[in-house]
XYZ file of N, CA and C in Angstrom:
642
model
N 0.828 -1.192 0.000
C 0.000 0.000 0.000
C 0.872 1.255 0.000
N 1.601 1.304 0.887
C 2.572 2.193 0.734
C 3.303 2.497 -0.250
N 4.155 1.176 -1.175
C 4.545 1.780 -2.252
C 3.602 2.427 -3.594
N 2.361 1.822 -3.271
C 1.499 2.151 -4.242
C 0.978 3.754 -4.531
N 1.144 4.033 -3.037
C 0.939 5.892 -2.711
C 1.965 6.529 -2.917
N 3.035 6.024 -2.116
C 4.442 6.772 -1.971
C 5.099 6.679 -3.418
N 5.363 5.781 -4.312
C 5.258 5.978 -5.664
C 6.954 5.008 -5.833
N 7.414 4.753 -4.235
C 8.890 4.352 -4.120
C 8.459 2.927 -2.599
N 9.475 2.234 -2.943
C 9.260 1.359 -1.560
C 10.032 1.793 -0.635
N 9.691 2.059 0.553
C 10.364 2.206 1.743
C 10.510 1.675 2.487
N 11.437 0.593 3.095
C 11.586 -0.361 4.038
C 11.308 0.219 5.451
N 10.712 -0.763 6.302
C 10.081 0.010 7.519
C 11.788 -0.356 8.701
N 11.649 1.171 9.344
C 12.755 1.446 9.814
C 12.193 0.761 11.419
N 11.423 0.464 12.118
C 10.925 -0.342 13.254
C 10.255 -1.079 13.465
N 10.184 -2.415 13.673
C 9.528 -3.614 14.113
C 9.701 -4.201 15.079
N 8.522 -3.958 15.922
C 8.376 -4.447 17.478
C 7.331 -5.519 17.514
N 7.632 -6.266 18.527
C 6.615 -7.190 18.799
C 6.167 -7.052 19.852
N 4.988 -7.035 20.618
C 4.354 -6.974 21.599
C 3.458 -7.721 22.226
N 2.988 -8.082 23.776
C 2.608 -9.012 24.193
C 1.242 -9.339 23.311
N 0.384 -8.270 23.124
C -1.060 -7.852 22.163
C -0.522 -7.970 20.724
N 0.233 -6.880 19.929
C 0.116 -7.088 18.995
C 1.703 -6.924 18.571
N 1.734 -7.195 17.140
C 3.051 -6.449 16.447
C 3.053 -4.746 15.672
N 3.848 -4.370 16.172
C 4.099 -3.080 15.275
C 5.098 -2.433 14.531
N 4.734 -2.413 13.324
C 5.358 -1.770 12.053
C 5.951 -0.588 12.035
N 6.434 0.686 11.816
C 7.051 1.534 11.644
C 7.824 2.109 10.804
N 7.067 3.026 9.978
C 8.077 3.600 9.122
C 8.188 5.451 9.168
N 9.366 5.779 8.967
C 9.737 6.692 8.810
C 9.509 7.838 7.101
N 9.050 8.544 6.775
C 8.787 9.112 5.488
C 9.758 9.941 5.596
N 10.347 10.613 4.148
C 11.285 11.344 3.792
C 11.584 12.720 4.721
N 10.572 13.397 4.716
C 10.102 14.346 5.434
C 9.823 14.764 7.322
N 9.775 13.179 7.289
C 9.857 12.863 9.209
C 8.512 12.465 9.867
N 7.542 12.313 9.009
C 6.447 11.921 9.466
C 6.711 10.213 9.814
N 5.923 9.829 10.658
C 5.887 8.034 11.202
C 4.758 7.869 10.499
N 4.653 6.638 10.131
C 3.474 5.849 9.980
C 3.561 4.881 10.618
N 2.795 4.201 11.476
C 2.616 2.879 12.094
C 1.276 1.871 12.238
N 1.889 0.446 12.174
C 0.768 0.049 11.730
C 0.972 -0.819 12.955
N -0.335 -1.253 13.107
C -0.255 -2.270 14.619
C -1.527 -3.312 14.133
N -0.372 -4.640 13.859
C -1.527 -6.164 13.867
C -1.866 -6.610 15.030
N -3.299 -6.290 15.150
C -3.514 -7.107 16.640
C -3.603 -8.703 16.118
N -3.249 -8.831 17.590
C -3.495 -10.588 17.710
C -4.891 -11.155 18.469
N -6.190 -11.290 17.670
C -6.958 -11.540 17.645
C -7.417 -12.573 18.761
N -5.946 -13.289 19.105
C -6.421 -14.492 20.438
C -6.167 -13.605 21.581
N -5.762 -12.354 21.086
C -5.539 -11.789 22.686
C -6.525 -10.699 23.159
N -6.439 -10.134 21.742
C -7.673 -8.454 21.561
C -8.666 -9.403 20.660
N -10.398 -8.693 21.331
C -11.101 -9.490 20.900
C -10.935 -8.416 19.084
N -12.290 -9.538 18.341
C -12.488 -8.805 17.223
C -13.674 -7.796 17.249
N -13.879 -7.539 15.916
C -14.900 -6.017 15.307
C -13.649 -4.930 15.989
N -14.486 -3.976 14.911
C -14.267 -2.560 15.032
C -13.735 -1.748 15.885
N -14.722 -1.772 16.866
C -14.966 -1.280 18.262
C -13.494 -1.503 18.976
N -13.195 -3.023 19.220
C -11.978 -2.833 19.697
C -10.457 -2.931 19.623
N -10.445 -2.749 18.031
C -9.121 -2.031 17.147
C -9.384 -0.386 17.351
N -10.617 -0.172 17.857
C -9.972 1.556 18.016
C -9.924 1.799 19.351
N -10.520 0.849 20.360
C -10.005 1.048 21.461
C -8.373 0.674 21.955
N -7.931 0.016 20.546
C -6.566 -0.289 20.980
C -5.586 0.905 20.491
N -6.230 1.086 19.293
C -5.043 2.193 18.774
C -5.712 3.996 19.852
N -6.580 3.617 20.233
C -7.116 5.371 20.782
C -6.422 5.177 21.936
N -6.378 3.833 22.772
C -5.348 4.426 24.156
C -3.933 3.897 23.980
N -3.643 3.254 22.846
C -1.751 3.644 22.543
C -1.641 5.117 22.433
N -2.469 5.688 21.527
C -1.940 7.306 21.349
C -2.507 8.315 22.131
N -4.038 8.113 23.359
C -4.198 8.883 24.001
C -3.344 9.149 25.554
N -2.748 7.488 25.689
C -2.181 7.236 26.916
C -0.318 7.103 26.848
N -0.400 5.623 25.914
C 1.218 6.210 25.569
C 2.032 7.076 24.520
N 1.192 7.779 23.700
C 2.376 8.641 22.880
C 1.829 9.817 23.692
N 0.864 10.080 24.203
C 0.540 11.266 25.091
C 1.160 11.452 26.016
N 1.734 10.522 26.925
C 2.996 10.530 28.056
C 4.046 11.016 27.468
N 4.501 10.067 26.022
C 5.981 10.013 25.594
C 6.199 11.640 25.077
N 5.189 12.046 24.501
C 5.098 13.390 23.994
C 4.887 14.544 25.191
N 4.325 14.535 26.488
C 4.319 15.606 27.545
C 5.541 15.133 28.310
N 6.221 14.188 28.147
C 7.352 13.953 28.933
C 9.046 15.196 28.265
N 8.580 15.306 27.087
C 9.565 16.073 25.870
C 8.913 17.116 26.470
N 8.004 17.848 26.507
C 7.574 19.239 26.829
C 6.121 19.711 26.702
N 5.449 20.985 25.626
C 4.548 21.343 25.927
C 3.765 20.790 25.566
N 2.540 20.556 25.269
C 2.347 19.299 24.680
C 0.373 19.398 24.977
N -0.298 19.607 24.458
C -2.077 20.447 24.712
C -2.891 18.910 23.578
N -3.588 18.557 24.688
C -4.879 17.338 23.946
C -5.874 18.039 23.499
N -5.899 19.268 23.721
C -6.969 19.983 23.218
C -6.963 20.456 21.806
N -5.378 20.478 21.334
C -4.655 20.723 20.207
C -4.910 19.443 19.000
N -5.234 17.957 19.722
C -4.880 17.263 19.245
C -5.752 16.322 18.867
N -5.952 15.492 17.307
C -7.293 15.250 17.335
C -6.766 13.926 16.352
N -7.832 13.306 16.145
C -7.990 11.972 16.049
C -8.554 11.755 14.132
N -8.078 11.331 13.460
C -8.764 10.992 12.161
C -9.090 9.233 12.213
N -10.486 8.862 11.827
C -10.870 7.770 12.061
C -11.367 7.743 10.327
N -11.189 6.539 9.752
C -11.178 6.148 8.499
C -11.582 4.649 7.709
N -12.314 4.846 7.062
C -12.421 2.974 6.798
C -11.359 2.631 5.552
N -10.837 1.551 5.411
C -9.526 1.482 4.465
C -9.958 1.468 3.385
N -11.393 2.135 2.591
C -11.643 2.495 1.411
C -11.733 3.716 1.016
N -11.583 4.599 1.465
C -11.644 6.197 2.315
C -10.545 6.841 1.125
N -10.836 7.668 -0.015
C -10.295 8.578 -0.386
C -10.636 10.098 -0.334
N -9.359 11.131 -0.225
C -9.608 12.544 0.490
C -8.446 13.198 0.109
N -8.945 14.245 -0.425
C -7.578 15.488 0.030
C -7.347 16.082 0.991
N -6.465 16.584 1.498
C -5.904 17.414 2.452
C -6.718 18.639 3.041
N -7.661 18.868 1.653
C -8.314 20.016 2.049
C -9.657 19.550 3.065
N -10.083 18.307 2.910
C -11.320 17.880 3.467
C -10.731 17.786 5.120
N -9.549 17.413 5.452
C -8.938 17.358 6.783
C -9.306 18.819 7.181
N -8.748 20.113 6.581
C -8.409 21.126 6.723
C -10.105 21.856 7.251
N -11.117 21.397 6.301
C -12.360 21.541 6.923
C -13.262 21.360 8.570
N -12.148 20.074 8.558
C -12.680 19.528 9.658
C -12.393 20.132 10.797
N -11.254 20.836 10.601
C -10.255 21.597 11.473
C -10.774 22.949 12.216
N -11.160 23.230 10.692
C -12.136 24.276 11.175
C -13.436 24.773 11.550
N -14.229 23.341 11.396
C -15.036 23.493 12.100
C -15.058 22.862 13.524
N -13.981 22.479 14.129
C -13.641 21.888 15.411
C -13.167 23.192 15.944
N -12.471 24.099 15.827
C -12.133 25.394 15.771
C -12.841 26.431 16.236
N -13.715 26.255 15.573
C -15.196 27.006 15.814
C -15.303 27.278 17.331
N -15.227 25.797 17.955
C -16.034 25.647 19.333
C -15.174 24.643 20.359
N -14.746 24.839 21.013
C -13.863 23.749 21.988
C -14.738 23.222 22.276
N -16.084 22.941 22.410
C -17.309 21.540 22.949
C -17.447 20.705 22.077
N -16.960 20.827 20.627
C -16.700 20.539 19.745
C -16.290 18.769 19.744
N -16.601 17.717 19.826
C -15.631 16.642 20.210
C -15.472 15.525 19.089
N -16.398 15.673 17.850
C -16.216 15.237 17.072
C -16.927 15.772 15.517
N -16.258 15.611 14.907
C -16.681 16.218 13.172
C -16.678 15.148 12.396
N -17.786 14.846 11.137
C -18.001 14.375 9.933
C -17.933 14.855 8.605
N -17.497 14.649 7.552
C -17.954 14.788 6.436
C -18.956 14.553 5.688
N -18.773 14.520 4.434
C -20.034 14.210 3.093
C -19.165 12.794 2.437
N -19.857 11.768 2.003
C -19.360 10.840 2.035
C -19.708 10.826 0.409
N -19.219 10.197 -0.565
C -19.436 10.243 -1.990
C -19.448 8.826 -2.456
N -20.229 7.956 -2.548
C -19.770 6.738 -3.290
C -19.778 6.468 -4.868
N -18.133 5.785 -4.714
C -18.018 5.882 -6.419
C -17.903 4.165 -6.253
N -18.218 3.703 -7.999
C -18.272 2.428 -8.552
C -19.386 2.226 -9.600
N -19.679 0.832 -9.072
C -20.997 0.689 -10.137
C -21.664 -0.340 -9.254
N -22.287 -0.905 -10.407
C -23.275 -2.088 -9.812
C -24.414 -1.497 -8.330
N -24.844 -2.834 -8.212
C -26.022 -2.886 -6.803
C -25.576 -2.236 -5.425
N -24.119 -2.460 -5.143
C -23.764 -1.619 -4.166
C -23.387 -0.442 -3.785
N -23.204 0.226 -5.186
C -22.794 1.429 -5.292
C -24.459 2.582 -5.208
N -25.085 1.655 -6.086
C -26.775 2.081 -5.971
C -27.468 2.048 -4.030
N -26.681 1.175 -3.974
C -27.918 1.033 -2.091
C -26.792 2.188 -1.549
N -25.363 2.471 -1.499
C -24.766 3.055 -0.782
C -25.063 4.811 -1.346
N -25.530 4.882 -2.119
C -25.484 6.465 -2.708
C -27.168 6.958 -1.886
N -28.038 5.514 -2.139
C -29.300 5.811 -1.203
C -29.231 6.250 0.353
N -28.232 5.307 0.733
C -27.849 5.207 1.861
C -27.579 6.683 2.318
N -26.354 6.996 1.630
C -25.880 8.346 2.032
C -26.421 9.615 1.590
N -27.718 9.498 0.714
C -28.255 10.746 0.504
C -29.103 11.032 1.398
N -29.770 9.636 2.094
C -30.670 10.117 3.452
C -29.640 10.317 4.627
N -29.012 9.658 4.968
C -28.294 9.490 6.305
C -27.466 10.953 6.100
N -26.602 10.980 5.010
C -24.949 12.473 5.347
C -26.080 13.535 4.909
N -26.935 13.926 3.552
C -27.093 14.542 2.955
C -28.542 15.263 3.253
N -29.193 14.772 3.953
C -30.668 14.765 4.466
C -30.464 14.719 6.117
N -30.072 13.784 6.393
C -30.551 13.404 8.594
C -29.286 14.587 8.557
N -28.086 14.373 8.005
C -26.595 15.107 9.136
C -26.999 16.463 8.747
N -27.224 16.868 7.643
C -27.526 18.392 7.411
C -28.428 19.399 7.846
N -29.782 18.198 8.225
C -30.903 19.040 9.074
C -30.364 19.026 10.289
N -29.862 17.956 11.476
C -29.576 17.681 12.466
C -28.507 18.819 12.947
N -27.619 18.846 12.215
C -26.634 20.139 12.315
C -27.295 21.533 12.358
N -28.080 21.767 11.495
C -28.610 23.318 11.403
C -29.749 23.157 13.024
N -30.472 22.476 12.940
C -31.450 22.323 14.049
C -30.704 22.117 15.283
N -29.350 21.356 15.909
C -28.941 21.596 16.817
C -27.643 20.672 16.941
N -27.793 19.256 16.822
C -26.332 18.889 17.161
C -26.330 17.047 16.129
N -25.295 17.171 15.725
C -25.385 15.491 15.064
C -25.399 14.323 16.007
N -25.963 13.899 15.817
C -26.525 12.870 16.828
C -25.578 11.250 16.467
N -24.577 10.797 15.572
C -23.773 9.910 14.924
C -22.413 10.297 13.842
N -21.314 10.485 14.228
C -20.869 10.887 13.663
C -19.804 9.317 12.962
N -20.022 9.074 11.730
C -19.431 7.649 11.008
C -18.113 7.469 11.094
N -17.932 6.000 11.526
C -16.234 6.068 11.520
C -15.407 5.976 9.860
N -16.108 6.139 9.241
C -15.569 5.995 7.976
C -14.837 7.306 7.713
N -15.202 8.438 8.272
C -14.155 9.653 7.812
C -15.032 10.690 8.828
N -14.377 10.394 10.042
C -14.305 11.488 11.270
C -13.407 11.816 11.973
N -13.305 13.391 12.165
C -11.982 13.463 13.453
C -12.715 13.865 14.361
N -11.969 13.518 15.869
C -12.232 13.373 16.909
C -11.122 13.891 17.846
N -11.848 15.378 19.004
C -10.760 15.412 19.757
C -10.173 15.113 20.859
N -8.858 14.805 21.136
C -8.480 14.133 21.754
C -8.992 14.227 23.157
N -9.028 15.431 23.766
C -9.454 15.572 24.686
C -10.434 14.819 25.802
N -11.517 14.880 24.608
C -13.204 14.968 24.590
C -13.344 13.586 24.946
N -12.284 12.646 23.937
C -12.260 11.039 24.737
C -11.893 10.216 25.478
N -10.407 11.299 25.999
C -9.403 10.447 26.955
C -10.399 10.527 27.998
N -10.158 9.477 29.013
C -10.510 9.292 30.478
C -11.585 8.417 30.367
N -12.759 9.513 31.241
C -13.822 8.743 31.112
C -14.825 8.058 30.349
N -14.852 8.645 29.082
C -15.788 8.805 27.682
C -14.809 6.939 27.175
N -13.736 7.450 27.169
C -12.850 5.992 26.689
C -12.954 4.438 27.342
N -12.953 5.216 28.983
C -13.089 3.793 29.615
C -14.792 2.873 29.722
N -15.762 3.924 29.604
C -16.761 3.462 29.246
C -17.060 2.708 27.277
N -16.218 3.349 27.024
C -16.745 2.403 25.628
C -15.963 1.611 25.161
N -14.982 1.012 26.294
C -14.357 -0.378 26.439
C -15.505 -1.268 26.954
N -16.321 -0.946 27.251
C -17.571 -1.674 28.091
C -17.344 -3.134 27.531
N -17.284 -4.251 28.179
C -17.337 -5.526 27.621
C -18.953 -6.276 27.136
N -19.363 -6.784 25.774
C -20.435 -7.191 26.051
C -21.381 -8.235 26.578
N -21.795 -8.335 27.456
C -22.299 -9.135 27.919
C -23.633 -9.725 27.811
N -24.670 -9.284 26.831
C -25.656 -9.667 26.361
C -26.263 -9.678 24.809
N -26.860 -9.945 24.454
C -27.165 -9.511 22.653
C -27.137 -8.169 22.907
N -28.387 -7.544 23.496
C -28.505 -6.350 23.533
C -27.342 -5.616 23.717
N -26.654 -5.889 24.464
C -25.081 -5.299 24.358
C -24.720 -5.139 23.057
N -24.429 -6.251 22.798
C -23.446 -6.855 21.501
C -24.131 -6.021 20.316
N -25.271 -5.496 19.900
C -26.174 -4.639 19.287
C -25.759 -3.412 19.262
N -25.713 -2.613 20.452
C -25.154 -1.333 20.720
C -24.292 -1.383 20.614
N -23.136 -2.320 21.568
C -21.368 -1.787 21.679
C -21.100 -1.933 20.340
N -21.062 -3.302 19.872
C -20.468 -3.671 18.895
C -20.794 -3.941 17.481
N -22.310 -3.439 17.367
C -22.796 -3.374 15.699
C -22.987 -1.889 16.177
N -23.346 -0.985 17.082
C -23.196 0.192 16.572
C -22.717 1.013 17.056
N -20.843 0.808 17.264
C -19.816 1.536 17.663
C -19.803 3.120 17.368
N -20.045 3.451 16.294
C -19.864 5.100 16.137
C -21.101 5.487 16.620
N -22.662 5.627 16.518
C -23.478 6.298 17.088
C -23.347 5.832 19.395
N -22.241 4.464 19.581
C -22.373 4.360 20.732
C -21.129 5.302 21.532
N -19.995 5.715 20.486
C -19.249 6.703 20.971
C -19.757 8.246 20.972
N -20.542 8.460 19.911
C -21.086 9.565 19.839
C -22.196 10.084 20.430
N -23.099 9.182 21.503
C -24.101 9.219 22.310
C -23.083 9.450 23.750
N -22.058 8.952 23.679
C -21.177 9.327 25.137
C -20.922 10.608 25.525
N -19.896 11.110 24.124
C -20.008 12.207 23.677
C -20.860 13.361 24.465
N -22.128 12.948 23.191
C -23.084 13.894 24.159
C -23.696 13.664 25.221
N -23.684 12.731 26.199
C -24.225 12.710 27.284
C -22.880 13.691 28.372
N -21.621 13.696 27.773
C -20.410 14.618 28.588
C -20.416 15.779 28.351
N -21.478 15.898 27.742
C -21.616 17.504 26.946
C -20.636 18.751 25.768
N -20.514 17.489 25.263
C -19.642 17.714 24.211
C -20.838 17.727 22.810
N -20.227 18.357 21.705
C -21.324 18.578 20.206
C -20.379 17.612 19.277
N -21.383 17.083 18.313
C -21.283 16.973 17.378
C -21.524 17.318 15.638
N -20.755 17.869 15.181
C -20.825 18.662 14.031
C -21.054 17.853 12.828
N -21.018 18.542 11.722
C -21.217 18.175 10.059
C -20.348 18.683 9.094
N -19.900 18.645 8.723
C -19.177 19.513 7.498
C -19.708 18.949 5.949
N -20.571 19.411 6.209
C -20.764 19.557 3.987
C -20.073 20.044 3.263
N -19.144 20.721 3.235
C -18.619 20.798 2.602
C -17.345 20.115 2.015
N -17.195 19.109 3.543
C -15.551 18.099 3.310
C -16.357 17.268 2.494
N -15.321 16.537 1.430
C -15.760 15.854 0.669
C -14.873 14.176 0.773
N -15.535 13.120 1.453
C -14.787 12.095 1.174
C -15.346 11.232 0.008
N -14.218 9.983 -0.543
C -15.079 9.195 -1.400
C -15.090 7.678 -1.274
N -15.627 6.851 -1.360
C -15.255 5.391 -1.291
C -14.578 4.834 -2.634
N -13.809 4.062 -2.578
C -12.859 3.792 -3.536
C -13.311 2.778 -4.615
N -13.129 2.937 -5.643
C -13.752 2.345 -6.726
C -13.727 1.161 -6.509
């Protein structure tokens, strides 16, 4: 994947293994990291839900130490991009998001406009999909008062808003269907109901534009 973007192969400059998972590491020309972390499935359960509870408290708990231990260092500054691995975007749709998080420090999470490209039957139910749900529910919901689900397919989230308590509750383990319903078939409206019960908003941006990949 990487060489396919980066346009060159870059051998990854760190590989760790860990009791949970393994992690990848590479360094870009410029100094940015990328890291990738395989969980180990016999140890971290599966779904969604808790691959982002693994990667949200590596970087809310330990690169947040490793980084206030160096110096100044503000979670309020610092925010979260959540993505599904079909997810194409420019820079500018980030840059949106930015600013409408900007807007308002209660602010705790932002969405985009979601675009599906392809063909066939799935491309047809997903364009339905998203003209009621992003284009219709997120656009009235926003002007009328606050988004009530913000999709993990292309949201940032700030850091703040989730460390602590908001985080340790939506580790919740499930213990019934009804659980297993909420936590874990509907992870983003169950982080984003936390959200607002801490009194934090959720926003819209129509104007960011993401797309699903052909």
């Amino acid at each position: 994947m990487l060489k396919a973007c980066l346009k060159f192969l870059l051998p990854p400059s760190h590989h760790k293994a860990h009791a949970l998972r393994r992690q990848i590491e590479w360094t870009l020309p410029m100094g940015t990291n990328i890291i990738c972390h395989l969980k180990d499935k016999f140890k971290i359960k599966n779904k969604k839900r808790w691959s982002q509870i693994m990667y949200m408290n590596y970087l809310l708990k330990f690169k947040h130490k490793e980084l206030t231990n160096r110096g100044n260092y503000n979670l309020e500054n610092t925010y979260l991009l959540a993505l599904d691995g079909d997810m194409d975007f420019r820079p500018e749709a980030v840059t949106m998001l930015l600013d409408l998080m900007k807007k308002n420090i209660k602010t705790g999470a932002v969405c985009g406009r979601i675009h599906p490209l392809g063909s066939g039957l799935m491309k047809w139910y997903q364009s339905f999909e998203y003209a009621i749900g992003h284009w219709l529910q997120k656009s009235t919901e926003h002007v009328i008062g606050c988004v009530l689900c913000s999709p993990g397919c292309f949201s940032l989230f700030r850091a703040s808003c989730i460390h602590g308590g908001i985080m340790k509750t939506y580790a919740t383990v499930s213990t019934s269907p009804k659980d297993f319903v909420q936590y874990d078939q509907g992870e983003d409206r169950w982080l984003c109901t936390l959200l607002l019960q801490n009194g934090y908003r959720v926003a819209y941006a129509a104007a960011c534009d993401a797309y699903t990949c052909k």
